[in-house]
């Protein structure tokens, strides 16, 4: 049985990060729908499951790898964005955050210092700012 499954999966994509994320999402939709009992959510759950299985058994490895890479890039952006937001939230008592008007880099200065001269670490642009 194990041998058969192994031979079946040779040359197929298998569970990559995107497939795992889809499976997790479908599970979340399923649990959420236990309370809502909506037909639309049921269809959505099925569609996500079909998509996940399709990707797992697909033989078009190049295409699946490309999709997975795009997903991982998106996930990285999302996670680092959320982490940055969380860090700023935790430090907002002691620091002021704002973007450099020149290069849009996120800058952090101590709070309550009055009017100070800020030099951007990324582009070297200097400007005055109230904190
Ligand atoms: Zn800058």
JSON list of C-alpha atoms and ligand atoms in Angstrom, two decimals:
[
{"chain": "A", "resi": 1, "resn": "UNK", "atom": "CA", "xyz": [0.00, 0.00, 0.00]},
{"chain": "A", "resi": 2, "resn": "UNK", "atom": "CA", "xyz": [2.76, 2.45, 1.01]},
{"chain": "A", "resi": 3, "resn": "UNK", "atom": "CA", "xyz": [4.74, 1.37, -2.05]},
{"chain": "A", "resi": 4, "resn": "UNK", "atom": "CA", "xyz": [1.73, 1.97, -4.29]},
{"chain": "A", "resi": 5, "resn": "UNK", "atom": "CA", "xyz": [1.17, 5.45, -2.88]},
{"chain": "A", "resi": 6, "resn": "UNK", "atom": "CA", "xyz": [4.85, 6.24, -3.28]},
{"chain": "A", "resi": 7, "resn": "UNK", "atom": "CA", "xyz": [4.82, 5.15, -6.93]},
{"chain": "A", "resi": 8, "resn": "UNK", "atom": "CA", "xyz": [1.66, 7.16, -7.52]},
{"chain": "A", "resi": 9, "resn": "UNK", "atom": "CA", "xyz": [3.29, 10.30, -6.13]},
{"chain": "A", "resi": 10, "resn": "UNK", "atom": "CA", "xyz": [6.50, 10.05, -8.19]},
{"chain": "A", "resi": 11, "resn": "UNK", "atom": "CA", "xyz": [6.73, 13.03, -10.54]},
{"chain": "A", "resi": 12, "resn": "UNK", "atom": "CA", "xyz": [3.91, 14.80, -8.77]},
{"chain": "A", "resi": 13, "resn": "UNK", "atom": "CA", "xyz": [4.07, 18.02, -6.82]},
{"chain": "A", "resi": 14, "resn": "UNK", "atom": "CA", "xyz": [3.14, 16.67, -3.38]},
{"chain": "A", "resi": 15, "resn": "UNK", "atom": "CA", "xyz": [2.34, 18.86, -0.39]},
{"chain": "A", "resi": 16, "resn": "UNK", "atom": "CA", "xyz": [4.28, 22.14, -0.64]},
{"chain": "A", "resi": 17, "resn": "UNK", "atom": "CA", "xyz": [3.82, 25.28, 1.49]},
{"chain": "A", "resi": 18, "resn": "UNK", "atom": "CA", "xyz": [0.93, 26.62, -0.60]},
{"chain": "A", "resi": 19, "resn": "UNK", "atom": "CA", "xyz": [-0.91, 23.28, -0.44]},
{"chain": "A", "resi": 20, "resn": "UNK", "atom": "CA", "xyz": [-0.45, 23.20, 3.32]},
{"chain": "A", "resi": 21, "resn": "UNK", "atom": "CA", "xyz": [-1.73, 26.75, 3.64]},
{"chain": "A", "resi": 22, "resn": "UNK", "atom": "CA", "xyz": [-4.75, 25.86, 1.48]},
{"chain": "A", "resi": 23, "resn": "UNK", "atom": "CA", "xyz": [-5.46, 22.80, 3.62]},
{"chain": "A", "resi": 24, "resn": "UNK", "atom": "CA", "xyz": [-5.27, 24.95, 6.77]},
{"chain": "A", "resi": 25, "resn": "UNK", "atom": "CA", "xyz": [-7.54, 27.56, 5.21]},
{"chain": "A", "resi": 26, "resn": "UNK", "atom": "CA", "xyz": [-10.08, 24.93, 4.16]},
{"chain": "A", "resi": 27, "resn": "UNK", "atom": "CA", "xyz": [-10.07, 23.53, 7.70]},
{"chain": "A", "resi": 28, "resn": "UNK", "atom": "CA", "xyz": [-10.67, 27.03, 9.11]},
{"chain": "A", "resi": 29, "resn": "UNK", "atom": "CA", "xyz": [-13.57, 27.52, 6.67]},
{"chain": "A", "resi": 30, "resn": "UNK", "atom": "CA", "xyz": [-14.98, 24.12, 7.63]},
{"chain": "A", "resi": 31, "resn": "UNK", "atom": "CA", "xyz": [-14.88, 24.86, 11.39]},
{"chain": "A", "resi": 32, "resn": "UNK", "atom": "CA", "xyz": [-16.25, 28.37, 10.85]},
{"chain": "A", "resi": 33, "resn": "UNK", "atom": "CA", "xyz": [-19.10, 26.90, 8.81]},
{"chain": "A", "resi": 34, "resn": "UNK", "atom": "CA", "xyz": [-20.07, 24.52, 11.63]},
{"chain": "A", "resi": 35, "resn": "UNK", "atom": "CA", "xyz": [-21.68, 27.60, 13.18]},
{"chain": "A", "resi": 36, "resn": "UNK", "atom": "CA", "xyz": [-22.85, 29.43, 10.08]},
{"chain": "A", "resi": 37, "resn": "UNK", "atom": "CA", "xyz": [-24.02, 26.44, 8.01]},
{"chain": "A", "resi": 38, "resn": "UNK", "atom": "CA", "xyz": [-23.82, 28.47, 4.82]},
{"chain": "A", "resi": 39, "resn": "UNK", "atom": "CA", "xyz": [-23.99, 26.77, 1.41]},
{"chain": "A", "resi": 40, "resn": "UNK", "atom": "CA", "xyz": [-21.66, 29.36, -0.12]},
{"chain": "A", "resi": 41, "resn": "UNK", "atom": "CA", "xyz": [-18.99, 28.59, 2.50]},
{"chain": "A", "resi": 42, "resn": "UNK", "atom": "CA", "xyz": [-19.48, 24.88, 1.87]},
{"chain": "A", "resi": 43, "resn": "UNK", "atom": "CA", "xyz": [-18.83, 25.43, -1.84]},
{"chain": "A", "resi": 44, "resn": "UNK", "atom": "CA", "xyz": [-15.81, 27.58, -0.97]},
{"chain": "A", "resi": 45, "resn": "UNK", "atom": "CA", "xyz": [-14.48, 24.79, 1.29]},
{"chain": "A", "resi": 46, "resn": "UNK", "atom": "CA", "xyz": [-14.88, 22.26, -1.52]},
{"chain": "A", "resi": 47, "resn": "UNK", "atom": "CA", "xyz": [-13.20, 24.56, -4.04]},
{"chain": "A", "resi": 48, "resn": "UNK", "atom": "CA", "xyz": [-10.20, 25.09, -1.74]},
{"chain": "A", "resi": 49, "resn": "UNK", "atom": "CA", "xyz": [-9.91, 21.34, -1.11]},
{"chain": "A", "resi": 50, "resn": "UNK", "atom": "CA", "xyz": [-10.09, 20.56, -4.84]},
{"chain": "A", "resi": 51, "resn": "UNK", "atom": "CA", "xyz": [-7.46, 23.20, -5.52]},
{"chain": "A", "resi": 52, "resn": "UNK", "atom": "CA", "xyz": [-5.19, 21.75, -2.78]},
{"chain": "A", "resi": 53, "resn": "UNK", "atom": "CA", "xyz": [-5.53, 18.18, -4.13]},
{"chain": "A", "resi": 54, "resn": "UNK", "atom": "CA", "xyz": [-5.11, 19.34, -7.70]},
{"chain": "A", "resi": 55, "resn": "UNK", "atom": "CA", "xyz": [-1.82, 21.03, -6.75]},
{"chain": "A", "resi": 56, "resn": "UNK", "atom": "CA", "xyz": [-0.64, 17.99, -4.77]},
{"chain": "A", "resi": 57, "resn": "UNK", "atom": "CA", "xyz": [-1.23, 15.52, -7.63]},
{"chain": "A", "resi": 58, "resn": "UNK", "atom": "CA", "xyz": [-0.21, 17.87, -10.43]},
{"chain": "A", "resi": 59, "resn": "UNK", "atom": "CA", "xyz": [2.62, 16.80, -12.72]},
{"chain": "A", "resi": 60, "resn": "UNK", "atom": "CA", "xyz": [3.30, 20.34, -13.95]},
{"chain": "A", "resi": 61, "resn": "UNK", "atom": "CA", "xyz": [6.09, 20.86, -11.43]},
{"chain": "A", "resi": 62, "resn": "UNK", "atom": "CA", "xyz": [7.52, 24.05, -12.96]},
{"chain": "A", "resi": 63, "resn": "UNK", "atom": "CA", "xyz": [4.19, 25.81, -12.78]},
{"chain": "A", "resi": 64, "resn": "UNK", "atom": "CA", "xyz": [3.41, 24.57, -9.25]},
{"chain": "A", "resi": 65, "resn": "UNK", "atom": "CA", "xyz": [6.87, 25.61, -8.03]},
{"chain": "A", "resi": 66, "resn": "UNK", "atom": "CA", "xyz": [6.36, 29.07, -9.47]},
{"chain": "A", "resi": 67, "resn": "UNK", "atom": "CA", "xyz": [2.97, 29.39, -7.72]},
{"chain": "A", "resi": 68, "resn": "UNK", "atom": "CA", "xyz": [4.50, 28.20, -4.47]},
{"chain": "A", "resi": 69, "resn": "UNK", "atom": "CA", "xyz": [7.36, 30.71, -4.74]},
{"chain": "A", "resi": 70, "resn": "UNK", "atom": "CA", "xyz": [4.88, 33.52, -5.33]},
{"chain": "A", "resi": 71, "resn": "UNK", "atom": "CA", "xyz": [2.84, 32.37, -2.33]},
{"chain": "A", "resi": 72, "resn": "UNK", "atom": "CA", "xyz": [5.92, 32.24, -0.09]},
{"chain": "A", "resi": 73, "resn": "UNK", "atom": "CA", "xyz": [6.92, 35.73, -1.15]},
{"chain": "A", "resi": 74, "resn": "UNK", "atom": "CA", "xyz": [3.43, 36.97, -0.29]},
{"chain": "A", "resi": 75, "resn": "UNK", "atom": "CA", "xyz": [3.48, 35.14, 3.04]},
{"chain": "A", "resi": 76, "resn": "UNK", "atom": "CA", "xyz": [6.87, 36.63, 3.89]},
{"chain": "A", "resi": 77, "resn": "UNK", "atom": "CA", "xyz": [5.59, 40.14, 3.16]},
{"chain": "A", "resi": 78, "resn": "UNK", "atom": "CA", "xyz": [2.48, 39.55, 5.22]},
{"chain": "A", "resi": 79, "resn": "UNK", "atom": "CA", "xyz": [4.36, 38.09, 8.20]},
{"chain": "A", "resi": 80, "resn": "UNK", "atom": "CA", "xyz": [7.09, 40.77, 8.22]},
{"chain": "A", "resi": 81, "resn": "UNK", "atom": "CA", "xyz": [4.44, 43.48, 7.81]},
{"chain": "A", "resi": 82, "resn": "UNK", "atom": "CA", "xyz": [2.46, 42.14, 10.75]},
{"chain": "A", "resi": 83, "resn": "UNK", "atom": "CA", "xyz": [5.62, 41.78, 12.82]},
{"chain": "A", "resi": 84, "resn": "UNK", "atom": "CA", "xyz": [6.60, 45.41, 12.09]},
{"chain": "A", "resi": 85, "resn": "UNK", "atom": "CA", "xyz": [3.13, 46.57, 13.03]},
{"chain": "A", "resi": 86, "resn": "UNK", "atom": "CA", "xyz": [3.25, 44.58, 16.27]},
{"chain": "A", "resi": 87, "resn": "UNK", "atom": "CA", "xyz": [6.73, 45.90, 17.15]},
{"chain": "A", "resi": 88, "resn": "UNK", "atom": "CA", "xyz": [5.59, 49.50, 16.61]},
{"chain": "A", "resi": 89, "resn": "UNK", "atom": "CA", "xyz": [2.50, 48.88, 18.71]},
{"chain": "A", "resi": 90, "resn": "UNK", "atom": "CA", "xyz": [4.63, 47.55, 21.58]},
{"chain": "A", "resi": 91, "resn": "UNK", "atom": "CA", "xyz": [7.10, 50.47, 21.44]},
{"chain": "A", "resi": 92, "resn": "UNK", "atom": "CA", "xyz": [4.64, 53.31, 20.90]},
{"chain": "A", "resi": 93, "resn": "UNK", "atom": "CA", "xyz": [4.96, 54.51, 24.50]},
{"chain": "A", "resi": 94, "resn": "UNK", "atom": "CA", "xyz": [8.68, 55.31, 24.08]},
{"chain": "A", "resi": 95, "resn": "UNK", "atom": "CA", "xyz": [9.07, 55.95, 20.36]},
{"chain": "A", "resi": 96, "resn": "UNK", "atom": "CA", "xyz": [7.49, 57.81, 17.49]},
{"chain": "A", "resi": 97, "resn": "UNK", "atom": "CA", "xyz": [7.35, 56.08, 14.10]},
{"chain": "A", "resi": 98, "resn": "UNK", "atom": "CA", "xyz": [7.05, 57.76, 10.73]},
{"chain": "A", "resi": 99, "resn": "UNK", "atom": "CA", "xyz": [8.21, 57.36, 7.17]},
{"chain": "A", "resi": 100, "resn": "UNK", "atom": "CA", "xyz": [11.10, 59.22, 5.57]},
{"chain": "A", "resi": 101, "resn": "UNK", "atom": "CA", "xyz": [9.59, 61.79, 3.16]},
{"chain": "A", "resi": 102, "resn": "UNK", "atom": "CA", "xyz": [12.35, 60.99, 0.66]},
{"chain": "A", "resi": 103, "resn": "UNK", "atom": "CA", "xyz": [12.61, 57.18, 0.51]},
{"chain": "A", "resi": 104, "resn": "UNK", "atom": "CA", "xyz": [9.58, 56.03, 2.58]},
{"chain": "A", "resi": 105, "resn": "UNK", "atom": "CA", "xyz": [11.78, 54.04, 4.98]},
{"chain": "A", "resi": 106, "resn": "UNK", "atom": "CA", "xyz": [10.27, 53.48, 8.44]},
{"chain": "A", "resi": 107, "resn": "UNK", "atom": "CA", "xyz": [12.06, 55.61, 11.03]},
{"chain": "A", "resi": 108, "resn": "UNK", "atom": "CA", "xyz": [11.96, 55.47, 14.82]},
{"chain": "A", "resi": 109, "resn": "UNK", "atom": "CA", "xyz": [12.83, 58.35, 17.17]},
{"chain": "A", "resi": 110, "resn": "UNK", "atom": "CA", "xyz": [12.42, 58.68, 20.95]},
{"chain": "A", "resi": 111, "resn": "UNK", "atom": "CA", "xyz": [9.16, 60.24, 22.03]},
{"chain": "A", "resi": 112, "resn": "UNK", "atom": "CA", "xyz": [8.96, 63.58, 23.87]},
{"chain": "A", "resi": 113, "resn": "UNK", "atom": "CA", "xyz": [12.22, 65.17, 22.73]},
{"chain": "A", "resi": 114, "resn": "UNK", "atom": "CA", "xyz": [10.58, 68.22, 21.20]},
{"chain": "A", "resi": 115, "resn": "UNK", "atom": "CA", "xyz": [11.71, 69.42, 17.79]},
{"chain": "A", "resi": 116, "resn": "UNK", "atom": "CA", "xyz": [14.65, 67.31, 16.61]},
{"chain": "A", "resi": 117, "resn": "UNK", "atom": "CA", "xyz": [16.71, 66.94, 13.48]},
{"chain": "A", "resi": 118, "resn": "UNK", "atom": "CA", "xyz": [16.30, 63.49, 11.99]},
{"chain": "A", "resi": 119, "resn": "UNK", "atom": "CA", "xyz": [18.72, 61.94, 9.50]},
{"chain": "A", "resi": 120, "resn": "UNK", "atom": "CA", "xyz": [17.36, 58.98, 7.55]},
{"chain": "A", "resi": 121, "resn": "UNK", "atom": "CA", "xyz": [19.64, 55.98, 7.90]},
{"chain": "A", "resi": 122, "resn": "UNK", "atom": "CA", "xyz": [18.75, 54.64, 4.52]},
{"chain": "A", "resi": 123, "resn": "UNK", "atom": "CA", "xyz": [19.07, 57.64, 2.21]},
{"chain": "A", "resi": 124, "resn": "UNK", "atom": "CA", "xyz": [20.77, 60.27, 4.42]},
{"chain": "A", "resi": 125, "resn": "UNK", "atom": "CA", "xyz": [17.94, 62.77, 3.98]},
{"chain": "A", "resi": 126, "resn": "UNK", "atom": "CA", "xyz": [17.80, 65.16, 6.99]},
{"chain": "A", "resi": 127, "resn": "UNK", "atom": "CA", "xyz": [14.69, 66.97, 8.18]},
{"chain": "A", "resi": 128, "resn": "UNK", "atom": "CA", "xyz": [13.14, 68.39, 11.33]},
{"chain": "A", "resi": 129, "resn": "UNK", "atom": "CA", "xyz": [10.40, 66.70, 13.21]},
{"chain": "A", "resi": 130, "resn": "UNK", "atom": "CA", "xyz": [8.39, 67.20, 16.40]},
{"chain": "A", "resi": 131, "resn": "UNK", "atom": "CA", "xyz": [8.30, 64.18, 18.69]},
{"chain": "B", "resi": 1, "resn": "LIG", "atom": "ZN1", "xyz": [15.13, 58.17, 3.60]}
]
